[in-house]
């Protein structure tokens, strides 16, 4: 697991040049001139050259209307997304764009000459693509149809026959070619495995530049096309089977090393692991020279082909056309049986909770003459990781936040002569220096960073870019840091902050600056270990509750790779001059806090006002609640007295008129529903029987519950 040593948030300590232009988006495709003086950028509807001129190349209105008619978006898709941009000679460029889902190519001259771009450029800007110009001929890997389900490797331009592959499963990303063969890296759904779930595998394919196609068999088709499986795995984990991007690094003594960025098909959610695996060209060629697979038509399974192989070997870059029997063999034996394994049979780098989108690798030499490979990795959240490959594994030197708002890095391109990395994203282009040595202020920081571009200059007492003419002044070995002398001095001694004079029982927070995530940070008190009772937070901030015995000097130490240095020092004083305090809590608690990287401030905050405010509000709340509860209880008692009002003394106060029975004072008589006056409303009488009637009803109901069945008074029947 790789840990970033140094983190730069939105490049506050970096000088990055940014270019963007209103109305131009998707700065996807880069081309750097041989003299590195001009950077060509293919964007949406525009080709830019950085001095900074633009070539406007938009689809004609008819093509945009056709695109909209094909149910594509006029706001996001019906544009000309530049996908191919290669140099032809000193005066011409060759470029291809999606051209509103009608792929079109053009030579960049004074009067552009449009050509059909099908097979050289994808229809959809979201489809993956790759292109390389070899000896004046363009080799591309892309989608060949509108639906995006016909991947193709083709060769165009030049005077030879246009070649392409038969349709096979989908492409993702490819990279450069080396020597006679041209290599493509992609991922597809594997047919040779029989699983319940479709399995995605990464592939490397090879075609030869001297391929002219067959005369009778495989006419205008590749006769040298072979493909093999790439593996990238970590023991005990799911394999990283999906390749996202690749980069080729030619070796000084010949050969090449391919770098690939992989993720797993089975990772859960957006956050997962990303691996970087490297492959030697010799290992790839060994697989292509090995056994073939063939499809058993009876069982529909791929098996190892064990019979004889025609001569010359099918798929080899031999001189001259191949015989028909060799070409017939190639039609059914294009898949290799062997698998390409990474160097050291394990990933070079594995990073948790990060998804890399682009990789670029530079090879440089340190002051000791050792050759190092430095990787620059762009993420889908707009970060740039700078890592160096060491014998013990990859070491991430720093992490740079490129954009304020998260968005993926879409392209990376080196300018080795200028020491610059160009970064493309949706809204513009960034120019990032390969190294930022000035950020390391001491010899220890400079050496422990393990940045091959940087070394400590003993004469100028600074960390500078490596320069070969001044090798005698450089120091780049960690053991030199521990020796006395000029290299042991530092431009950034421990940060000594102003003395603190806190009140008794106040809370003090002493932060520990952390420039390296790989260091181990500890605290000491007056030259000894920190006294017990103090708290160290996860960010190594020391929390002190001020007592008389807590006064003294506190130092934060960083230990890394055998080197120990102080990074912060604080002096906590007794503000009374040593008269002492009683060990009791004060009425107020004072808290002194430090922001990361800032000095402490002598300030005291009292919380007495807040305490009084909260107490008053609490009392008001309790008083209101008690009043509401008492009022509710009073209403319930009042309602109960109304129900039993006939037995209360108030009942005696009712007038005689109100006590008259509802039948007008007559003897109780039963009345049917059709007798005269049966339907007469009592409210029609001149008297006001409301109180009396309600009281009578209440009494009757109350009494009826006390009498046994059959003993009800006659008046009850009148109801």
XYZ file of C-alpha atoms in Angstrom:
719
model
C 0.000 0.000 0.000
C 1.389 3.369 -1.069
C 1.122 6.453 1.131
C 1.615 9.940 -0.245
C 4.533 11.606 1.518
C 3.678 15.194 0.671
C 0.289 16.713 -0.146
C -0.221 20.021 -1.952
C -3.761 21.400 -1.706
C -4.792 23.251 -4.885
C -1.144 24.086 -5.670
C -0.549 26.879 -3.118
C 3.204 26.135 -3.256
C 3.330 25.399 -6.976
C 3.525 27.804 -9.883
C 1.238 26.321 -12.528
C 0.436 27.992 -15.812
C -3.165 27.512 -16.873
C -4.801 28.160 -20.231
C -8.493 28.187 -20.969
C -10.709 30.013 -23.422
C -14.383 30.813 -23.128
C -16.566 28.556 -25.223
C -13.882 25.867 -25.746
C -14.122 22.571 -23.874
C -12.684 19.023 -23.861
C -8.953 19.641 -24.197
C -8.354 15.950 -24.886
C -5.681 15.426 -27.550
C -2.080 16.677 -27.367
C 0.735 16.881 -29.921
C 4.108 18.441 -29.150
C 6.338 19.635 -31.975
C 9.835 18.171 -32.299
C 11.440 21.374 -31.064
C 8.924 21.456 -28.166
C 8.139 25.016 -29.134
C 4.529 24.436 -30.105
C 1.841 22.452 -28.350
C -1.133 21.470 -30.485
C -4.317 20.726 -28.565
C -7.410 19.085 -30.025
C -10.510 20.364 -28.255
C -14.213 20.473 -29.050
C -14.682 22.107 -32.471
C -11.207 23.655 -32.184
C -7.525 22.847 -32.688
C -5.233 25.090 -30.654
C -1.557 25.782 -31.108
C 0.138 27.342 -28.154
C 1.412 30.622 -29.238
C -1.783 30.641 -28.929
C -3.556 30.366 -32.275
C -6.647 28.305 -32.944
C -7.968 26.533 -36.007
C -11.747 26.485 -35.937
C -13.119 23.230 -37.360
C -16.801 22.873 -36.644
C -19.277 20.526 -38.315
C -21.257 22.081 -41.128
C -24.929 22.761 -40.257
C -26.100 19.811 -42.367
C -23.991 17.386 -40.319
C -25.271 18.831 -37.060
C -28.858 18.427 -38.274
C -28.154 14.813 -39.223
C -26.671 14.244 -35.770
C -29.782 15.624 -34.073
C -31.948 13.493 -36.373
C -30.008 10.453 -35.084
C -31.320 11.246 -31.583
C -28.062 12.746 -30.339
C -27.798 15.805 -28.125
C -27.226 19.139 -29.822
C -25.857 20.479 -26.535
C -23.251 17.858 -25.652
C -22.666 15.418 -28.539
C -23.210 17.017 -31.955
C -19.805 18.669 -32.093
C -16.451 17.855 -33.621
C -14.361 16.233 -30.893
C -10.740 15.985 -32.065
C -9.466 12.447 -31.550
C -6.437 12.060 -33.869
C -3.672 14.651 -34.211
C -0.365 13.466 -35.710
C 2.460 15.187 -37.630
C 2.974 14.351 -41.310
C 5.933 16.627 -42.042
C 7.227 20.064 -41.155
C 4.315 21.845 -42.808
C 1.334 19.516 -42.391
C -0.633 17.888 -39.597
C -3.185 15.128 -39.980
C -6.227 15.251 -37.738
C -9.510 13.383 -37.326
C -12.636 14.326 -35.409
C -16.041 12.864 -34.607
C -17.631 15.656 -36.711
C -21.137 15.316 -35.227
C -21.160 11.488 -35.438
C -19.766 11.567 -38.995
C -16.022 10.892 -38.518
C -13.949 13.140 -40.758
C -10.210 13.634 -41.229
C -8.243 16.552 -42.603
C -4.747 17.764 -43.352
C -4.013 20.962 -41.485
C -2.931 23.262 -44.317
C -4.062 26.680 -45.454
C -7.089 25.132 -47.121
C -8.162 22.003 -45.183
C -8.827 18.954 -47.361
C -11.559 16.797 -45.819
C -11.499 12.991 -46.078
C -13.678 10.185 -44.805
C -12.542 9.335 -41.266
C -14.477 6.120 -40.671
C -12.196 3.513 -39.142
C -9.692 6.182 -38.116
C -11.804 8.103 -35.617
C -14.763 7.038 -33.433
C -18.289 8.256 -34.077
C -19.036 8.882 -30.405
C -16.684 11.150 -28.399
C -17.132 8.828 -25.407
C -15.614 5.875 -27.260
C -11.949 5.133 -26.638
C -9.358 5.508 -29.344
C -5.631 5.442 -30.069
C -3.457 6.470 -32.993
C 0.213 6.473 -33.965
C 2.011 7.490 -37.147
C 4.732 5.042 -38.264
C 6.715 5.739 -41.451
C 3.997 8.020 -42.766
C 1.197 5.514 -42.133
C -1.500 5.943 -39.511
C -2.307 3.013 -37.201
C -5.517 3.473 -35.228
C -7.644 1.494 -32.822
C -11.234 2.664 -32.473
C -14.902 1.867 -33.170
C -15.903 1.379 -36.794
C -19.665 1.953 -36.668
C -22.283 4.308 -35.301
C -23.553 1.865 -32.657
C -20.078 1.476 -31.162
C -20.052 -2.336 -31.209
C -17.472 -2.954 -33.957
C -13.927 -2.376 -32.691
C -11.259 -2.121 -35.353
C -7.512 -1.801 -35.830
C -6.758 -0.148 -39.143
C -3.918 1.302 -41.182
C -4.455 4.360 -43.373
C -2.487 7.010 -45.259
C 0.600 6.120 -47.251
C 0.550 4.366 -50.602
C -0.229 0.848 -49.407
C -3.565 -0.894 -49.127
C -5.890 0.116 -46.327
C -5.938 -2.745 -43.800
C -8.290 -3.478 -40.938
C -9.286 -6.287 -38.624
C -12.461 -8.286 -38.617
C -14.841 -7.170 -35.900
C -14.012 -8.439 -32.439
C -14.992 -7.324 -28.981
C -14.822 -3.755 -27.735
C -11.678 -1.634 -27.376
C -10.688 0.610 -24.554
C -7.238 2.219 -24.610
C -4.093 1.653 -26.646
C -0.674 3.173 -26.756
C 2.447 3.558 -28.828
C 4.182 1.085 -31.086
C 7.808 0.048 -30.870
C 10.029 -1.018 -33.782
C 8.533 -3.165 -36.553
C 5.446 -4.360 -34.688
C 2.773 -2.020 -33.421
C 1.197 -2.896 -30.063
C -2.303 -2.054 -28.897
C -3.579 -2.386 -25.336
C -7.307 -2.785 -24.707
C -9.923 -4.700 -22.728
C -12.711 -6.941 -23.959
C -15.167 -9.582 -22.821
C -13.376 -12.917 -22.855
C -14.817 -15.757 -24.918
C -12.338 -18.411 -23.830
C -13.793 -18.586 -20.287
C -17.133 -20.172 -19.433
C -18.444 -18.405 -16.331
C -21.889 -17.377 -15.133
C -20.790 -13.741 -15.288
C -19.145 -12.187 -18.305
C -15.454 -11.816 -17.593
C -13.530 -8.766 -18.730
C -9.874 -9.291 -19.604
C -7.089 -6.953 -20.639
C -5.304 -7.672 -23.897
C -2.240 -6.723 -25.869
C -2.488 -7.045 -29.651
C 0.278 -6.952 -32.243
C 0.295 -6.157 -35.957
C 3.289 -5.759 -38.249
C 4.081 -2.634 -40.220
C 5.068 -4.695 -43.283
C 1.640 -6.382 -43.436
C 0.048 -5.882 -46.881
C -2.960 -8.168 -46.469
C -3.745 -11.402 -48.274
C -4.204 -11.951 -51.987
C -7.076 -14.451 -51.798
C -7.519 -15.108 -48.084
C -7.889 -12.139 -45.707
C -8.028 -9.582 -48.476
C -7.649 -6.055 -47.071
C -7.422 -7.647 -43.629
C -4.546 -8.015 -41.210
C -2.573 -11.211 -41.723
C -0.325 -10.683 -38.690
C -2.902 -9.837 -36.031
C -2.352 -11.659 -32.711
C -3.625 -10.949 -29.226
C -2.799 -12.223 -25.735
C -4.106 -11.741 -22.216
C -2.477 -9.286 -19.802
C -2.569 -10.155 -16.106
C -2.210 -7.771 -13.189
C -2.863 -9.309 -9.803
C -1.995 -9.068 -6.131
C -1.863 -12.318 -4.137
C -4.933 -12.748 -1.960
C -7.027 -10.160 -3.804
C -9.287 -9.975 -6.823
C -7.302 -9.541 -10.037
C -7.018 -6.113 -11.620
C -8.500 -7.177 -14.937
C -9.652 -3.878 -16.501
C -7.005 -1.695 -18.149
C -7.688 2.044 -18.400
C -4.537 3.536 -19.888
C -1.021 2.522 -20.859
C 2.319 4.150 -21.570
C 5.463 2.864 -23.270
C 8.933 3.792 -22.045
C 11.753 2.863 -24.462
C 14.879 1.589 -22.741
C 18.316 3.086 -23.509
C 19.839 -0.315 -24.285
C 16.930 -1.447 -26.458
C 13.545 -2.916 -25.742
C 10.737 -1.190 -23.916
C 8.659 -1.311 -20.747
C 4.885 -0.872 -20.853
C 3.055 0.709 -17.915
C -0.654 0.042 -17.449
C -3.298 1.385 -15.068
C -5.737 -1.328 -13.944
C -8.827 -1.659 -11.787
C -10.885 -4.671 -10.764
C -14.169 -5.673 -12.342
C -15.465 -6.651 -8.907
C -14.676 -3.554 -6.895
C -17.614 -2.325 -4.826
C -18.889 1.232 -5.249
C -17.004 4.188 -6.626
C -14.075 3.797 -4.249
C -11.770 0.921 -5.024
C -8.154 0.045 -5.641
C -6.053 0.995 -8.635
C -2.900 -0.845 -9.616
C 0.003 0.025 -11.882
C 1.597 -2.994 -13.541
C 4.650 -3.007 -15.800
C 5.403 -5.430 -18.633
C 8.663 -6.078 -20.443
C 8.594 -6.193 -24.214
C 10.575 -9.445 -24.068
C 7.833 -11.101 -21.993
C 5.170 -9.987 -24.475
C 7.161 -11.316 -27.427
C 7.716 -14.605 -25.606
C 3.950 -15.118 -25.359
C 3.431 -14.211 -29.045
C 6.054 -16.800 -29.961
C 4.373 -19.459 -27.819
C 1.376 -21.724 -28.274
C -1.931 -20.757 -29.885
C -5.506 -21.303 -28.807
C -8.184 -22.658 -31.121
C -11.962 -22.834 -30.943
C -13.350 -26.370 -30.771
C -16.428 -26.182 -32.965
C -18.034 -29.238 -31.383
C -17.836 -28.029 -27.778
C -17.601 -24.281 -28.565
C -14.675 -24.046 -26.165
C -11.233 -22.569 -26.602
C -8.450 -25.105 -26.097
C -4.694 -25.169 -26.510
C -3.597 -25.935 -30.058
C -1.086 -28.791 -29.902
C -0.628 -29.742 -33.578
C 2.022 -28.565 -35.969
C 2.544 -24.894 -36.804
C 3.061 -23.814 -40.441
C 6.342 -22.296 -41.577
C 6.916 -19.355 -41.663
C 5.288 -18.895 -38.283
C 1.802 -17.321 -38.567
C 1.671 -13.797 -37.183
C 5.404 -13.189 -37.422
C 6.717 -10.087 -39.156
C 8.339 -12.072 -41.969
C 9.302 -10.550 -45.287
C 6.939 -11.099 -48.205
C 3.349 -12.359 -48.465
C 2.320 -15.488 -46.625
C 0.928 -18.622 -48.211
C -2.808 -19.234 -48.220
C -2.468 -22.126 -45.760
C -0.721 -19.819 -43.293
C -3.447 -17.220 -43.681
C -6.152 -19.843 -43.234
C -4.418 -20.866 -40.019
C -4.378 -17.225 -38.841
C -8.140 -16.858 -39.282
C -8.758 -19.353 -36.466
C -5.599 -19.030 -34.364
C -5.221 -15.350 -33.502
C -5.489 -15.857 -29.707
C -2.368 -16.912 -27.804
C -2.462 -19.568 -25.108
C 0.047 -17.925 -22.773
C -0.532 -14.963 -20.490
C 1.689 -11.930 -20.082
C 2.622 -11.531 -16.410
C 3.903 -8.269 -14.913
C 7.468 -7.672 -13.842
C 8.232 -9.288 -10.487
C 4.825 -11.020 -10.811
C 3.115 -8.269 -8.825
C 1.906 -4.687 -9.276
C 4.437 -1.915 -9.038
C 1.967 0.280 -7.146
C -1.425 -0.282 -5.523
C -3.403 2.707 -4.268
C -6.573 2.404 -2.203
C -9.663 4.589 -2.782
C -8.183 6.175 -5.915
C -9.001 5.686 -9.587
C -6.243 6.633 -11.999
C -7.270 7.797 -15.467
C -3.905 8.611 -17.102
C -0.255 7.691 -16.667
C 2.953 9.192 -18.034
C 6.460 7.993 -17.145
C 9.770 9.842 -17.327
C 13.246 8.376 -16.930
C 15.880 10.480 -15.191
C 19.232 10.090 -13.450
C 20.053 11.177 -9.936
C 23.324 12.809 -8.882
C 24.722 9.359 -8.094
C 24.133 8.258 -11.691
C 21.316 5.880 -10.793
C 18.482 5.738 -13.316
C 14.993 6.215 -11.901
C 11.554 5.940 -13.461
C 9.177 8.660 -12.272
C 5.448 8.145 -12.799
C 2.869 10.906 -13.068
C -0.666 9.613 -12.478
C -3.857 11.616 -13.021
C -6.990 10.696 -11.089
C -10.699 10.972 -11.776
C -10.954 13.620 -9.029
C -8.393 16.027 -10.482
C -5.295 15.030 -8.491
C -1.806 14.371 -9.794
C 0.345 11.761 -8.052
C 4.094 11.799 -8.543
C 5.711 8.450 -7.729
C 9.169 6.963 -8.137
C 9.913 3.276 -8.677
C 12.442 2.068 -6.093
C 13.909 -1.353 -5.445
C 11.565 -1.758 -2.466
C 8.516 -0.679 -4.484
C 6.861 2.524 -5.587
C 7.060 5.604 -3.401
C 4.570 8.446 -3.906
C 6.567 11.649 -3.535
C 3.711 14.119 -3.577
C 0.036 14.580 -4.363
C -1.092 17.777 -6.082
C -4.671 19.017 -6.253
C -4.911 20.485 -9.751
C -8.479 21.789 -9.796
C -10.657 23.397 -7.182
C -13.684 21.351 -8.309
C -13.243 17.586 -8.849
C -13.038 16.459 -12.473
C -10.986 13.780 -14.241
C -7.588 14.317 -15.784
C -8.029 13.616 -19.501
C -4.484 13.749 -20.873
C -0.820 13.927 -19.840
C 2.083 14.860 -22.098
C 5.772 15.438 -21.330
C 7.998 18.204 -22.596
C 11.325 16.724 -21.438
C 13.470 19.555 -22.739
C 11.551 22.122 -20.714
C 10.883 19.944 -17.672
C 7.143 20.411 -18.020
C 4.113 18.144 -17.880
C 1.017 19.263 -19.777
C -2.295 18.279 -18.169
C -5.511 18.361 -20.180
C -8.971 18.583 -18.653
C -12.426 19.642 -19.789
C -11.908 23.375 -19.308
C -8.290 23.951 -20.265
C -4.635 22.956 -20.112
C -2.272 23.118 -17.130
C 1.508 23.368 -17.318
C 3.040 21.558 -14.329
C 6.797 21.602 -13.559
C 8.214 18.109 -13.155
C 9.779 19.084 -9.835
C 9.272 21.655 -7.102
C 12.538 21.353 -5.191
C 12.283 24.739 -3.480
C 9.507 23.439 -1.242
C 12.078 21.356 0.691
C 13.683 23.855 3.056
C 16.224 21.617 4.747
C 18.759 19.045 3.665
C 16.823 16.349 5.487
C 13.564 17.207 3.725
C 15.323 17.387 0.367
C 16.954 13.978 0.697
C 14.115 12.193 2.483
C 11.674 13.253 -0.237
C 13.544 10.826 -2.533
C 12.739 12.985 -5.542
C 15.241 12.066 -8.294
C 14.886 15.531 -9.801
C 16.103 17.240 -6.594
C 19.326 17.294 -4.574
C 20.832 19.419 -1.806
C 23.389 21.986 -2.922
C 25.914 22.374 -0.117
C 27.252 25.679 -1.419
C 23.973 27.540 -1.831
C 22.354 25.687 1.071
C 19.238 24.971 -0.960
C 17.369 22.104 -2.577
C 17.653 22.537 -6.341
C 17.033 20.739 -9.597
C 19.760 18.263 -10.468
C 22.299 19.745 -12.879
C 25.134 17.558 -14.151
C 27.812 20.308 -14.353
C 27.481 20.886 -10.604
C 27.593 17.278 -9.418
C 30.464 17.970 -7.021
C 28.246 20.240 -4.968
C 25.303 17.888 -4.695
C 24.300 15.739 -1.755
C 21.684 13.069 -2.315
C 22.548 10.206 0.046
C 20.474 9.921 3.230
C 23.503 9.030 5.349
C 25.053 12.435 4.616
C 22.202 14.079 6.492
C 23.475 12.595 9.746
C 27.030 13.869 9.291
C 28.126 17.233 10.701
C 29.099 19.913 8.259
C 27.576 22.285 5.774
C 24.887 19.876 4.601
C 23.556 19.496 8.125
C 22.448 23.117 8.323
C 18.876 23.907 7.399
C 17.037 26.836 5.917
C 14.051 25.938 8.058
C 14.998 25.342 11.696
C 12.240 24.172 14.033
C 9.299 26.562 14.118
C 9.731 28.370 17.450
C 6.468 30.087 18.285
C 6.001 32.987 20.758
C 5.858 32.010 24.401
C 2.413 31.178 25.749
C 1.091 32.425 29.109
C -2.229 30.632 29.565
C -4.472 30.848 32.603
C -4.766 28.026 35.058
C -6.939 25.111 33.856
C -7.159 26.577 30.362
C -6.945 24.208 27.399
C -3.948 24.642 25.095
C -3.621 22.987 21.685
C -0.133 22.717 20.218
C -0.156 21.499 16.584
C 2.680 19.568 15.001
C 3.327 20.529 11.342
C 3.407 17.430 9.116
C 5.079 17.824 5.747
C 5.697 14.096 5.394
C 3.019 11.454 5.793
C 5.722 8.794 6.126
C 7.343 10.238 9.255
C 6.602 9.240 12.845
C 5.796 12.217 15.080
C 6.418 12.331 18.844
C 6.433 14.991 21.570
C 9.017 15.754 24.267
C 8.782 17.950 27.361
C 11.859 19.840 28.579
C 14.083 17.403 26.720
C 12.336 14.339 28.138
C 9.320 12.313 27.181
C 5.948 13.990 27.443
C 4.552 13.815 31.006
C 1.510 11.594 31.545
C -1.954 13.064 31.507
C -1.542 14.909 28.208
C -3.544 13.997 25.120
C -2.169 13.643 21.587
C -4.860 13.768 18.897
C -4.831 11.808 15.642
C -3.308 14.767 13.800
C -0.516 14.815 16.438
C -1.850 17.961 18.105
C -0.880 18.053 21.788
C -3.704 19.032 24.174
C -2.671 20.426 27.580
C -4.887 21.361 30.530
C -2.752 24.036 32.139
C -1.473 23.281 35.619
C 1.502 24.707 37.458
C 3.678 21.706 36.651
C 2.799 21.870 32.919
C 4.918 24.964 32.246
C 8.026 24.337 30.162
C 9.262 23.650 26.636
C 7.432 21.281 24.284
C 9.018 19.972 21.074
C 7.492 17.938 18.255
C 9.916 15.535 16.551
C 9.678 13.853 13.144
C 11.485 10.555 12.564
C 11.831 9.145 9.054
C 14.240 6.697 7.483
C 16.593 6.850 10.477
C 16.672 10.652 10.657
C 15.136 12.648 13.530
C 14.529 16.381 13.515
C 12.463 18.922 15.432
C 9.623 20.458 13.461
C 8.005 22.673 16.139
C 8.938 24.029 19.557
C 6.674 25.774 22.091
C 7.419 27.465 25.420
C 4.551 27.487 27.937
C 5.078 30.007 30.751
C 3.471 30.642 34.103
C 1.732 34.024 33.635
C 2.009 34.843 37.386
C 5.768 34.585 37.402
C 5.814 31.480 39.559
C 3.559 32.652 42.434
C 1.434 29.588 41.876
C -2.258 28.915 41.639
C -4.587 26.801 43.726
C -5.354 23.595 41.862
C -9.027 24.384 41.375
C -11.059 25.033 38.274
C -11.571 28.642 37.358
C -15.011 29.995 36.569
C -14.126 30.189 32.889
C -12.373 27.783 30.601
C -9.881 29.295 28.170
C -8.976 27.538 24.962
C -6.041 28.487 22.789
C -6.097 26.890 19.359
C -3.637 26.871 16.510
C -4.398 26.385 12.878
C -2.095 23.985 11.055
C 1.057 25.782 10.053
C 0.272 28.968 12.042
C 1.741 30.286 15.257
C -0.163 30.253 18.548
C -1.991 33.346 19.681
C -2.272 34.704 23.223
C -5.997 34.973 23.564
C -8.466 33.890 26.253
C -12.098 33.097 25.599
C -14.582 33.106 28.486
C -17.721 31.006 28.270
C -19.423 32.626 31.317
C -21.815 34.664 29.165
C -22.829 31.572 27.205
C -23.353 29.653 30.459
C -25.633 32.361 31.904
C -27.608 32.580 28.664
C -28.168 28.828 28.503
C -29.197 28.715 32.182
C -31.773 31.500 31.776
C -33.227 29.868 28.674
C -33.470 26.550 30.503
C -35.337 28.142 33.438
C -37.755 29.910 31.092
C -38.423 26.653 29.277
C -39.124 24.763 32.511
C -41.423 27.540 33.797
C -43.416 27.570 30.574
C -43.762 23.795 30.594
C -45.028 23.797 34.203
C -47.560 26.530 33.414
C -48.907 24.629 30.432
C -49.173 21.433 32.486
C -51.043 23.235 35.312
C -53.481 24.877 32.925
C -54.207 21.529 31.259
C -54.825 19.858 34.627
C -57.186 22.669 35.657
C -59.268 22.227 32.484
C -59.621 18.498 33.090
C -60.930 19.105 36.637
C -63.421 21.654 35.336
C -64.724 19.244 32.695
C -65.216 16.505 35.290
C -67.284 18.800 37.505
C -69.650 19.518 34.582
C -70.355 15.830 33.998
C -71.356 15.222 37.631
C -73.050 18.610 38.057
C -76.404 17.127 39.270
C -74.926 16.017 42.572
C -73.001 19.214 43.223
C -74.270 22.080 45.335
C -74.529 24.171 42.198
C -77.424 21.975 41.096
C -79.595 23.418 43.864
C -79.205 26.859 42.358
C -81.101 25.917 39.212
C -84.529 27.602 38.977
C -87.769 25.680 39.357
C -88.582 26.297 35.727
C -85.371 24.655 34.687
C -86.197 21.657 36.891
C -89.448 20.938 35.063
C -89.338 17.531 33.352
C -89.092 17.462 29.620
C -92.689 16.251 29.261
C -94.011 19.563 30.626
C -94.672 18.361 34.179
C -97.161 15.733 33.243
C -97.055 12.175 34.380
C -94.744 10.099 32.321
C -96.565 8.580 29.366
C -95.319 6.519 26.549
C -95.693 8.139 23.152
C -95.360 6.511 19.795
C -93.698 8.149 16.924
C -97.041 9.043 15.214
C -98.758 10.564 18.248
C -99.409 14.245 18.263
C -96.455 16.212 19.460
C -94.132 13.292 19.244
C -91.943 15.011 16.698
C -92.138 18.424 18.286
C -88.784 19.971 19.018
C -88.478 20.946 22.701
C -86.612 24.046 21.570
C -89.898 25.371 20.080
C -91.315 26.025 23.570
C -90.962 29.407 25.099
C -88.881 28.193 27.999
C -85.157 27.709 27.852
C -84.651 24.050 28.722
C -80.951 23.869 27.864
C -79.536 23.657 31.347
C -82.365 21.634 32.771
C -82.502 19.196 29.906
C -78.760 18.615 29.934
C -78.852 18.141 33.673
C -81.766 15.726 33.442
C -80.067 13.729 30.783
C -76.864 13.583 32.786
C -78.722 12.502 35.904
C -80.675 9.856 34.075
C -77.647 8.413 32.443
C -75.740 8.478 35.691
C -78.625 6.850 37.626
C -79.290 4.254 34.960
C -75.834 2.859 35.497
C -76.624 2.314 39.189
C -80.002 0.599 38.790
C -80.216 -3.065 38.030
C -81.935 -4.194 34.847
C -85.750 -4.033 34.950
C -85.892 -1.271 37.599
C -85.576 1.712 35.278
C -88.080 4.522 36.033
C -90.896 5.132 33.600
C -89.350 8.420 32.496
C -86.592 6.496 30.788
C -88.989 5.094 28.268
C -89.943 8.615 27.245
C -86.497 9.193 25.837
